[in-house]
CSV table of N, CA and C in Angstrom, one decimal:
chain,number,residue,atom,x,y,z
Z,1,MET,N,105.8,85.1,108.0
Z,1,MET,CA,105.0,85.4,109.2
Z,1,MET,C,103.6,84.8,109.1
Z,2,ASP,N,103.0,84.9,107.9
Z,2,ASP,CA,101.7,84.4,107.8
Z,2,ASP,C,101.6,82.9,108.1
Z,3,ALA,N,102.6,82.1,107.7
Z,3,ALA,CA,102.6,80.7,108.0
Z,3,ALA,C,103.0,80.3,109.4
Z,4,PHE,N,103.9,81.0,110.0
Z,4,PHE,CA,104.5,80.5,111.3
Z,4,PHE,C,104.2,81.4,112.5
Z,5,ALA,N,104.0,82.7,112.3
Z,5,ALA,CA,103.8,83.6,113.4
Z,5,ALA,C,102.4,83.4,114.0
Z,6,PRO,N,102.3,83.8,115.3
Z,6,PRO,CA,103.2,84.4,116.2
Z,6,PRO,C,104.3,83.3,116.6
Z,7,VAL,N,105.5,83.7,116.6
Z,7,VAL,CA,106.6,82.8,116.9
Z,7,VAL,C,107.8,83.5,117.5
Z,8,GLN,N,108.5,82.7,118.3
Z,8,GLN,CA,109.8,83.2,118.8
Z,8,GLN,C,110.9,82.3,118.1
Z,9,ILE,N,111.9,83.0,117.5
Z,9,ILE,CA,112.9,82.2,116.8
Z,9,ILE,C,114.2,82.2,117.5
Z,10,ASN,N,114.7,81.0,117.7
Z,10,ASN,CA,116.0,80.8,118.4
Z,10,ASN,C,116.0,81.5,119.8
Z,11,GLY,N,114.9,81.5,120.5
Z,11,GLY,CA,114.9,82.0,121.8
Z,11,GLY,C,114.9,83.5,122.0
Z,12,HIS,N,115.1,84.3,120.9
Z,12,HIS,CA,115.2,85.8,121.1
Z,12,HIS,C,114.3,86.6,120.2
Z,13,LEU,N,114.2,86.3,118.9
Z,13,LEU,CA,113.5,87.1,117.9
Z,13,LEU,C,112.0,86.8,117.9
Z,14,TYR,N,111.2,87.8,118.1
Z,14,TYR,CA,109.7,87.7,118.1
Z,14,TYR,C,109.1,88.2,116.8
Z,15,LEU,N,108.2,87.4,116.2
Z,15,LEU,CA,107.4,87.9,115.1
Z,15,LEU,C,106.0,87.7,115.4
Z,16,SER,N,105.2,88.7,115.3
Z,16,SER,CA,103.8,88.7,115.5
Z,16,SER,C,103.0,88.4,114.3
Z,17,HIS,N,101.7,88.2,114.4
Z,17,HIS,CA,100.9,87.8,113.2
Z,17,HIS,C,99.8,88.9,113.0
Z,18,PRO,N,99.5,89.3,111.8
Z,18,PRO,CA,98.5,90.3,111.6
Z,18,PRO,C,97.0,89.9,112.0
Z,19,ALA,N,96.8,88.6,111.9
Z,19,ALA,CA,95.4,88.1,112.1
Z,19,ALA,C,95.2,87.5,113.5
Z,20,ALA,N,96.2,87.5,114.4
Z,20,ALA,CA,96.0,86.8,115.7
Z,20,ALA,C,95.5,87.9,116.7
Z,21,GLU,N,94.6,87.4,117.6
Z,21,GLU,CA,94.1,88.2,118.6
Z,21,GLU,C,95.2,88.6,119.6
Z,22,ARG,N,95.9,87.6,120.1
Z,22,ARG,CA,97.0,87.8,121.0
Z,22,ARG,C,98.3,87.8,120.1
Z,23,TRP,N,99.3,88.5,120.5
Z,23,TRP,CA,100.5,88.7,119.6
Z,23,TRP,C,100.2,89.3,118.3
Z,24,ASN,N,99.3,90.3,118.3
Z,24,ASN,CA,98.8,90.9,117.0
Z,24,ASN,C,99.8,91.9,116.5
Z,25,LEU,N,100.2,91.7,115.3
Z,25,LEU,CA,101.2,92.6,114.6
Z,25,LEU,C,100.7,94.0,114.6
Z,26,GLY,N,99.5,94.3,114.2
Z,26,GLY,CA,99.0,95.6,114.1
Z,26,GLY,C,99.0,96.3,115.5
Z,27,GLN,N,98.5,95.6,116.5
Z,27,GLN,CA,98.6,96.2,117.9
Z,27,GLN,C,100.0,96.4,118.3
Z,28,ASP,N,100.9,95.5,118.0
Z,28,ASP,CA,102.3,95.7,118.4
Z,28,ASP,C,102.9,96.9,117.7
Z,29,ILE,N,102.6,97.0,116.4
Z,29,ILE,CA,103.1,98.2,115.7
Z,29,ILE,C,102.6,99.5,116.3
Z,30,ARG,N,101.3,99.6,116.5
Z,30,ARG,CA,100.7,100.8,117.1
Z,30,ARG,C,101.3,101.1,118.4
Z,31,SER,N,101.4,100.2,119.3
Z,31,SER,CA,101.9,100.5,120.7
Z,31,SER,C,103.4,100.9,120.6
Z,32,THR,N,104.2,100.2,119.7
Z,32,THR,CA,105.6,100.5,119.6
Z,32,THR,C,105.8,101.9,119.0
Z,33,ILE,N,104.9,102.3,118.0
Z,33,ILE,CA,105.0,103.6,117.4
Z,33,ILE,C,104.7,104.6,118.4
Z,34,LYS,N,103.7,104.4,119.3
Z,34,LYS,CA,103.3,105.4,120.3
Z,34,LYS,C,104.5,105.6,121.3
Z,35,VAL,N,105.1,104.6,121.7
Z,35,VAL,CA,106.2,104.7,122.7
Z,35,VAL,C,107.4,105.5,122.0
Z,36,TRP,N,107.8,105.1,120.8
Z,36,TRP,CA,108.9,105.7,120.2
Z,36,TRP,C,108.6,107.1,119.8
Z,37,SER,N,107.3,107.4,119.4
Z,37,SER,CA,106.9,108.8,119.1
Z,37,SER,C,107.0,109.7,120.2
Z,38,GLU,N,106.9,109.2,121.4
Z,38,GLU,CA,106.9,110.1,122.6
Z,38,GLU,C,108.3,110.4,123.1
Z,39,VAL,N,109.3,109.8,122.5
Z,39,VAL,CA,110.7,110.2,122.8
Z,39,VAL,C,111.0,111.6,122.4
Z,40,PRO,N,111.5,112.5,123.3
Z,40,PRO,CA,111.8,113.9,122.9
Z,40,PRO,C,113.1,114.0,122.1
Z,41,TRP,N,113.2,113.6,120.9
Z,41,TRP,CA,114.4,113.5,120.1
Z,41,TRP,C,115.1,114.8,120.1
Z,42,ASP,N,114.4,115.9,119.9
Z,42,ASP,CA,115.0,117.3,119.8
Z,42,ASP,C,115.6,117.8,121.0
Z,43,VAL,N,115.2,117.3,122.2
Z,43,VAL,CA,115.8,117.8,123.4
Z,43,VAL,C,116.8,116.8,124.1
Z,44,LEU,N,116.9,115.7,123.5
Z,44,LEU,CA,117.9,114.7,124.0
Z,44,LEU,C,119.3,115.1,123.7
Z,45,ASP,N,120.2,114.9,124.6
Z,45,ASP,CA,121.6,115.3,124.3
Z,45,ASP,C,122.3,114.0,123.8
Z,46,LEU,N,122.1,113.8,122.5
Z,46,LEU,CA,122.6,112.6,121.8
Z,46,LEU,C,123.9,112.8,121.1
Z,47,ASP,N,124.8,111.9,121.2
Z,47,ASP,CA,126.1,111.9,120.4
Z,47,ASP,C,125.7,111.7,119.0
Z,48,ALA,N,126.6,112.0,118.1
Z,48,ALA,CA,126.3,111.8,116.6
Z,48,ALA,C,126.1,110.4,116.3
Z,49,ASP,N,126.7,109.5,117.0
Z,49,ASP,CA,126.5,108.0,116.7
Z,49,ASP,C,125.3,107.4,117.4
Z,50,GLU,N,124.6,108.2,118.2
Z,50,GLU,CA,123.3,107.8,118.8
Z,50,GLU,C,122.1,108.3,118.2
Z,51,ASP,N,122.2,109.4,117.4
Z,51,ASP,CA,121.1,110.1,116.8
Z,51,ASP,C,120.7,109.5,115.4
Z,52,PRO,N,119.6,108.7,115.3
Z,52,PRO,CA,119.3,108.1,114.0
Z,52,PRO,C,119.1,109.1,112.9
Z,53,ARG,N,118.7,110.3,113.2
Z,53,ARG,CA,118.6,111.3,112.2
Z,53,ARG,C,119.9,111.6,111.5
Z,54,LEU,N,120.9,111.8,112.3
Z,54,LEU,CA,122.3,112.1,111.8
Z,54,LEU,C,122.9,110.8,111.1
Z,55,LEU,N,122.7,109.7,111.8
Z,55,LEU,CA,123.3,108.5,111.3
Z,55,LEU,C,122.8,108.1,109.9
Z,56,PHE,N,121.5,108.3,109.6
Z,56,PHE,CA,120.9,107.7,108.4
Z,56,PHE,C,120.4,108.8,107.5
Z,57,GLY,N,120.8,110.1,107.7
Z,57,GLY,CA,120.4,111.2,106.8
Z,57,GLY,C,118.9,111.4,106.7
Z,58,LEU,N,118.3,111.3,107.9
Z,58,LEU,CA,116.8,111.6,107.9
Z,58,LEU,C,116.5,113.0,108.3
Z,59,ASP,N,115.7,113.7,107.5
Z,59,ASP,CA,115.3,115.1,107.8
Z,59,ASP,C,114.6,115.2,109.1
Z,60,GLU,N,113.8,114.2,109.4
Z,60,GLU,CA,113.0,114.1,110.6
Z,60,GLU,C,112.9,112.7,111.0
Z,61,LEU,N,112.6,112.5,112.3
Z,61,LEU,CA,112.4,111.1,112.8
Z,61,LEU,C,110.9,111.0,113.1
Z,62,SER,N,110.2,110.1,112.3
Z,62,SER,CA,108.8,109.9,112.6
Z,62,SER,C,108.6,108.4,112.6
Z,63,PHE,N,107.5,108.0,113.2
Z,63,PHE,CA,107.2,106.6,113.3
Z,63,PHE,C,105.8,106.3,112.8
Z,64,GLY,N,105.6,105.4,112.0
Z,64,GLY,CA,104.3,105.0,111.4
Z,64,GLY,C,103.8,105.9,110.4
Z,65,THR,N,104.7,106.7,109.7
Z,65,THR,CA,104.3,107.6,108.7
Z,65,THR,C,104.8,107.0,107.3
Z,66,ARG,N,104.4,107.7,106.2
Z,66,ARG,CA,104.8,107.2,104.9
Z,66,ARG,C,106.3,107.0,104.8
Z,67,ASN,N,107.1,108.0,105.2
Z,67,ASN,CA,108.5,107.9,105.2
Z,67,ASN,C,109.2,107.7,106.5
Z,68,GLY,N,108.4,107.2,107.4
Z,68,GLY,CA,108.9,107.0,108.8
Z,68,GLY,C,109.3,105.5,109.1
Z,69,LEU,N,109.6,105.3,110.3
Z,69,LEU,CA,110.0,104.0,110.7
Z,69,LEU,C,108.8,103.1,111.2
Z,70,TRP,N,108.8,101.9,110.8
Z,70,TRP,CA,107.8,100.9,111.1
Z,70,TRP,C,108.4,99.8,111.9
Z,71,PRO,N,108.0,99.6,113.1
Z,71,PRO,CA,108.5,98.4,113.9
Z,71,PRO,C,107.9,97.1,113.4
Z,72,ILE,N,108.8,96.2,113.0
Z,72,ILE,CA,108.3,94.9,112.4
Z,72,ILE,C,108.6,93.7,113.2
Z,73,ALA,N,109.6,93.8,114.1
Z,73,ALA,CA,110.0,92.7,115.0
Z,73,ALA,C,110.8,93.2,116.2
Z,74,SER,N,110.9,92.3,117.2
Z,74,SER,CA,111.7,92.7,118.4
Z,74,SER,C,112.4,91.5,118.9
Z,75,THR,N,113.2,91.7,119.9
Z,75,THR,CA,113.9,90.6,120.6
Z,75,THR,C,113.7,90.8,122.1
Z,76,ASP,N,114.0,89.7,122.8
Z,76,ASP,CA,114.0,89.8,124.3
Z,76,ASP,C,115.2,90.5,124.8
Z,77,ARG,N,116.1,90.9,123.9
Z,77,ARG,CA,117.4,91.6,124.3
Z,77,ARG,C,117.2,93.1,124.2
Z,78,GLY,N,116.0,93.5,123.8
Z,78,GLY,CA,115.8,95.0,123.7
Z,78,GLY,C,116.0,95.6,122.3
Z,79,GLU,N,116.2,94.7,121.3
Z,79,GLU,CA,116.3,95.2,120.0
Z,79,GLU,C,115.0,95.4,119.4
Z,80,THR,N,114.8,96.5,118.6
Z,80,THR,CA,113.7,96.7,117.8
Z,80,THR,C,114.1,96.9,116.3
Z,81,ILE,N,113.5,96.1,115.5
Z,81,ILE,CA,113.8,96.1,114.1
Z,81,ILE,C,112.7,97.0,113.3
Z,82,PHE,N,113.2,98.0,112.7
Z,82,PHE,CA,112.3,98.9,112.0
Z,82,PHE,C,112.5,98.8,110.5
Z,83,LEU,N,111.4,98.9,109.7
Z,83,LEU,CA,111.5,99.1,108.3
Z,83,LEU,C,111.3,100.6,108.0
Z,84,LEU,N,112.2,101.1,107.2
Z,84,LEU,CA,112.1,102.5,106.8
Z,84,LEU,C,111.1,102.6,105.7
Z,85,GLY,N,110.1,103.5,105.8
Z,85,GLY,CA,109.0,103.6,104.9
Z,85,GLY,C,109.4,104.2,103.5
Z,86,ALA,N,110.6,104.8,103.4
Z,86,ALA,CA,110.9,105.3,102.1
Z,86,ALA,C,111.0,104.2,101.0
Z,87,PRO,N,110.4,104.4,99.9
Z,87,PRO,CA,110.2,103.4,98.9
Z,87,PRO,C,111.4,103.1,98.0
Z,88,ASP,N,112.5,103.9,98.0
Z,88,ASP,CA,113.6,103.8,97.1
Z,88,ASP,C,114.4,102.5,97.2
Z,89,VAL,N,114.9,102.3,98.4
Z,89,VAL,CA,115.8,101.1,98.7
Z,89,VAL,C,115.3,100.5,100.0
Z,90,PRO,N,115.3,99.1,100.0
Z,90,PRO,CA,114.9,98.5,101.3
Z,90,PRO,C,115.9,98.8,102.3
Z,91,ARG,N,115.4,99.3,103.5
Z,91,ARG,CA,116.3,99.7,104.6
Z,91,ARG,C,115.7,99.2,105.9
Z,92,LEU,N,116.5,98.6,106.6
Z,92,LEU,CA,116.1,98.2,108.0
Z,92,LEU,C,117.0,98.9,109.0
Z,93,LEU,N,116.4,99.5,110.0
Z,93,LEU,CA,117.2,100.1,111.0
Z,93,LEU,C,116.9,99.4,112.3
Z,94,VAL,N,117.9,99.1,113.0
Z,94,VAL,CA,117.8,98.3,114.3
Z,94,VAL,C,118.3,99.1,115.4
Z,95,SER,N,117.5,99.3,116.4
Z,95,SER,CA,117.9,100.0,117.6
Z,95,SER,C,118.2,99.0,118.7
Z,96,TYR,N,119.4,99.2,119.4
Z,96,TYR,CA,119.8,98.3,120.4
Z,96,TYR,C,120.7,99.0,121.4
Z,97,ASP,N,120.3,99.1,122.6
Z,97,ASP,CA,121.2,99.6,123.7
Z,97,ASP,C,121.8,101.0,123.3
Z,98,GLU,N,120.9,101.9,122.9
Z,98,GLU,CA,121.3,103.3,122.5
Z,98,GLU,C,122.2,103.4,121.3
Z,99,THR,N,122.3,102.3,120.5
Z,99,THR,CA,123.0,102.4,119.3
Z,99,THR,C,122.0,102.0,118.1
Z,100,TRP,N,122.4,102.3,116.9
Z,100,TRP,CA,121.6,102.0,115.8
Z,100,TRP,C,122.4,101.3,114.7
Z,101,ALA,N,121.8,100.4,114.0
Z,101,ALA,CA,122.5,99.8,112.8
Z,101,ALA,C,121.6,99.9,111.6
Z,102,GLU,N,122.2,100.1,110.5
Z,102,GLU,CA,121.4,100.2,109.2
Z,102,GLU,C,121.8,99.0,108.3
Z,103,HIS,N,120.8,98.5,107.6
Z,103,HIS,CA,121.0,97.4,106.7
Z,103,HIS,C,120.1,97.7,105.4
Z,104,ARG,N,120.8,97.9,104.3
Z,104,ARG,CA,120.1,98.1,103.0
Z,104,ARG,C,119.8,96.8,102.3
Z,105,ILE,N,119.0,96.0,103.0
Z,105,ILE,CA,118.6,94.7,102.5
Z,105,ILE,C,117.1,94.5,103.0
Z,106,SER,N,116.5,93.5,102.4
Z,106,SER,CA,115.2,93.1,102.8
Z,106,SER,C,115.1,92.5,104.1
Z,107,PHE,N,113.9,92.4,104.7
Z,107,PHE,CA,113.8,91.7,106.0
Z,107,PHE,C,114.2,90.2,105.9
Z,108,ALA,N,113.9,89.6,104.8
Z,108,ALA,CA,114.3,88.2,104.6
Z,108,ALA,C,115.8,88.0,104.6
Z,109,GLU,N,116.5,88.9,104.0
Z,109,GLU,CA,118.0,88.9,104.0
Z,109,GLU,C,118.5,89.1,105.4
Z,110,TRP,N,117.9,90.1,106.1
Z,110,TRP,CA,118.3,90.4,107.4
Z,110,TRP,C,118.1,89.2,108.3
Z,111,LEU,N,117.0,88.6,108.2
Z,111,LEU,CA,116.7,87.4,109.0
Z,111,LEU,C,117.7,86.3,108.8
Z,112,TYR,N,118.0,86.0,107.5
Z,112,TYR,CA,119.0,85.0,107.2
Z,112,TYR,C,120.3,85.3,107.9
Z,113,CYS,N,120.8,86.6,107.7
Z,113,CYS,CA,122.1,87.0,108.3
Z,113,CYS,C,122.0,86.8,109.9
Z,114,TYR,N,120.9,87.2,110.4
Z,114,TYR,CA,120.7,87.1,111.9
Z,114,TYR,C,120.8,85.6,112.3
Z,115,LEU,N,120.2,84.7,111.6
Z,115,LEU,CA,120.2,83.3,111.9
Z,115,LEU,C,121.5,82.6,111.7
Z,116,ILE,N,122.4,83.1,110.8
Z,116,ILE,CA,123.7,82.5,110.6
Z,116,ILE,C,124.8,83.1,111.5
Z,117,GLY,N,124.3,84.1,112.4
Z,117,GLY,CA,125.2,84.6,113.4
Z,117,GLY,C,126.0,85.9,113.1
Z,118,GLU,N,125.5,86.7,112.1
Z,118,GLU,CA,126.2,87.9,111.9
Z,118,GLU,C,125.7,89.0,112.9
Z,119,ASP,N,126.5,90.0,113.1
Z,119,ASP,CA,126.1,91.1,114.0
Z,119,ASP,C,125.1,92.0,113.3
Z,120,MET,N,123.8,91.8,113.5
Z,120,MET,CA,122.7,92.5,112.8
Z,120,MET,C,122.1,93.6,113.6
Z,121,SER,N,122.6,93.8,114.8
Z,121,SER,CA,122.0,94.9,115.6
Z,121,SER,C,123.1,95.8,116.1
Z,122,GLY,N,124.3,95.7,115.6
Z,122,GLY,CA,125.5,96.5,116.0
Z,122,GLY,C,126.6,95.6,116.4
Z,123,PRO,N,127.7,96.1,116.8
Z,123,PRO,CA,128.9,95.3,117.1
Z,123,PRO,C,128.6,94.4,118.3
Z,124,ASN,N,129.1,93.2,118.1
Z,124,ASN,CA,129.0,92.1,119.1
Z,124,ASN,C,127.5,91.8,119.5
Z,125,SER,N,126.6,91.8,118.5
Z,125,SER,CA,125.2,91.6,118.8
Z,125,SER,C,124.8,90.2,118.2
Z,126,ALA,N,125.7,89.4,117.7
Z,126,ALA,CA,125.3,88.1,117.1
Z,126,ALA,C,124.6,87.2,118.2
Z,127,ALA,N,123.6,86.5,117.7
Z,127,ALA,CA,122.9,85.5,118.5
Z,127,ALA,C,122.9,84.2,117.7
Z,128,PHE,N,124.0,83.6,117.6
Z,128,PHE,CA,124.1,82.4,116.7
Z,128,PHE,C,123.9,81.1,117.6
Z,129,TYR,N,123.1,80.2,117.1
Z,129,TYR,CA,122.9,78.9,117.7
Z,129,TYR,C,123.1,77.9,116.6
Z,130,PRO,N,124.1,77.0,116.8
Z,130,PRO,CA,124.3,75.9,115.7
Z,130,PRO,C,123.1,75.0,115.7
Z,131,GLY,N,123.1,74.3,114.6
Z,131,GLY,CA,122.0,73.3,114.4
Z,131,GLY,C,120.8,73.9,113.8
Z,132,PRO,N,119.7,73.1,113.8
Z,132,PRO,CA,118.4,73.6,113.3
Z,132,PRO,C,117.9,74.8,114.0
Z,133,VAL,N,117.2,75.7,113.3
Z,133,VAL,CA,116.6,76.9,113.9
Z,133,VAL,C,115.4,76.4,114.7
Z,134,GLU,N,115.3,76.9,116.0
Z,134,GLU,CA,114.2,76.6,116.8
Z,134,GLU,C,113.1,77.6,116.6
Z,135,LEU,N,111.9,77.1,116.4
Z,135,LEU,CA,110.7,78.0,116.3
Z,135,LEU,C,109.8,77.6,117.4
Z,136,ARG,N,109.4,78.6,118.1
Z,136,ARG,CA,108.5,78.3,119.3
Z,136,ARG,C,107.2,79.1,119.1
Z,137,ARG,N,106.1,78.3,118.9
Z,137,ARG,CA,104.8,78.9,118.7
Z,137,ARG,C,104.4,79.6,120.0
Z,138,LEU,N,104.0,80.8,119.9
Z,138,LEU,CA,103.6,81.5,121.2
Z,138,LEU,C,102.2,81.2,121.5
Z,139,PRO,N,101.9,81.1,122.8
Z,139,PRO,CA,100.5,80.7,123.3
Z,139,PRO,C,99.5,81.7,122.8
Z,140,MET,N,98.4,81.3,122.4
Z,140,MET,CA,97.3,82.1,121.9
Z,140,MET,C,96.2,82.3,123.0
Z,141,SER,N,96.3,81.5,124.1
Z,141,SER,CA,95.3,81.7,125.2
Z,141,SER,C,96.0,81.4,126.5
Z,142,ALA,N,95.4,81.7,127.6
Z,142,ALA,CA,96.0,81.5,128.9
Z,142,ALA,C,96.4,80.0,129.2
Z,143,GLY,N,95.6,79.1,128.6
Z,143,GLY,CA,95.8,77.7,128.9
Z,143,GLY,C,96.8,77.0,128.0
Z,144,GLU,N,97.2,77.7,127.0
Z,144,GLU,CA,98.2,77.1,126.0
Z,144,GLU,C,99.6,77.3,126.5
Z,145,ARG,N,100.5,76.4,126.2
Z,145,ARG,CA,101.9,76.5,126.5
Z,145,ARG,C,102.7,76.6,125.2
Z,146,PRO,N,103.8,77.3,125.2
Z,146,PRO,CA,104.7,77.4,124.0
Z,146,PRO,C,105.0,76.0,123.5
Z,147,GLU,N,105.0,75.9,122.2
Z,147,GLU,CA,105.3,74.6,121.5
Z,147,GLU,C,106.4,74.9,120.5
Z,148,SER,N,107.5,74.1,120.7
Z,148,SER,CA,108.7,74.2,119.9
Z,148,SER,C,108.7,73.2,118.8
Z,149,TRP,N,109.3,73.6,117.6
Z,149,TRP,CA,109.6,72.6,116.6
Z,149,TRP,C,110.9,73.2,115.9
Z,150,TYR,N,111.5,72.4,115.1
Z,150,TYR,CA,112.8,72.8,114.6
Z,150,TYR,C,112.8,72.7,113.0
Z,151,GLY,N,113.6,73.6,112.4
Z,151,GLY,CA,113.8,73.5,111.0
Z,151,GLY,C,114.7,72.4,110.7
Z,152,PRO,N,115.1,72.3,109.4
Z,152,PRO,CA,116.0,71.2,109.0
Z,152,PRO,C,117.4,71.5,109.5
Z,153,ASP,N,118.2,70.5,109.5
Z,153,ASP,CA,119.6,70.6,109.9
Z,153,ASP,C,120.3,71.5,109.0
Z,154,ARG,N,121.1,72.5,109.5
Z,154,ARG,CA,121.8,73.5,108.6
Z,154,ARG,C,123.2,73.1,108.5
Z,155,GLY,N,123.7,72.1,109.1
Z,155,GLY,CA,125.1,71.7,109.0
Z,155,GLY,C,126.0,72.7,109.7
Z,156,MET,N,125.5,73.4,110.7
Z,156,MET,CA,126.2,74.5,111.4
Z,156,MET,C,126.5,74.0,112.9
């Protein structure tokens, strides 16, 4: 993130940068935490496969707390990628279209799997594009335009 963000990857995945004024990671995290914290989880009539507390064995659902969920990336398809703050095992939780997916891997591993076309947000969620990964630098001011560049050929 430090070297390339703020960036859009393969047309869908957005990574913000902590030191950028626009596309600021800290601001994105705070605003996403606020929105998700306002969801009335206790009064929603959720099925067992829709309730992240039941799915992932969480005593409570909190956002931006020591053992809570931290939003670290998003997509233009409505997916939000959360890092679970519990220190024991790296865990990523992905919310997509009222479903949740859990991955007990690091974000780097998740990103690799996402880019090679695995279903990383739930069933049928793959967003695979053959060839080099497209990175699109996001504009930092009103006058700038997105600028694309590509990684090395992946033989895919």
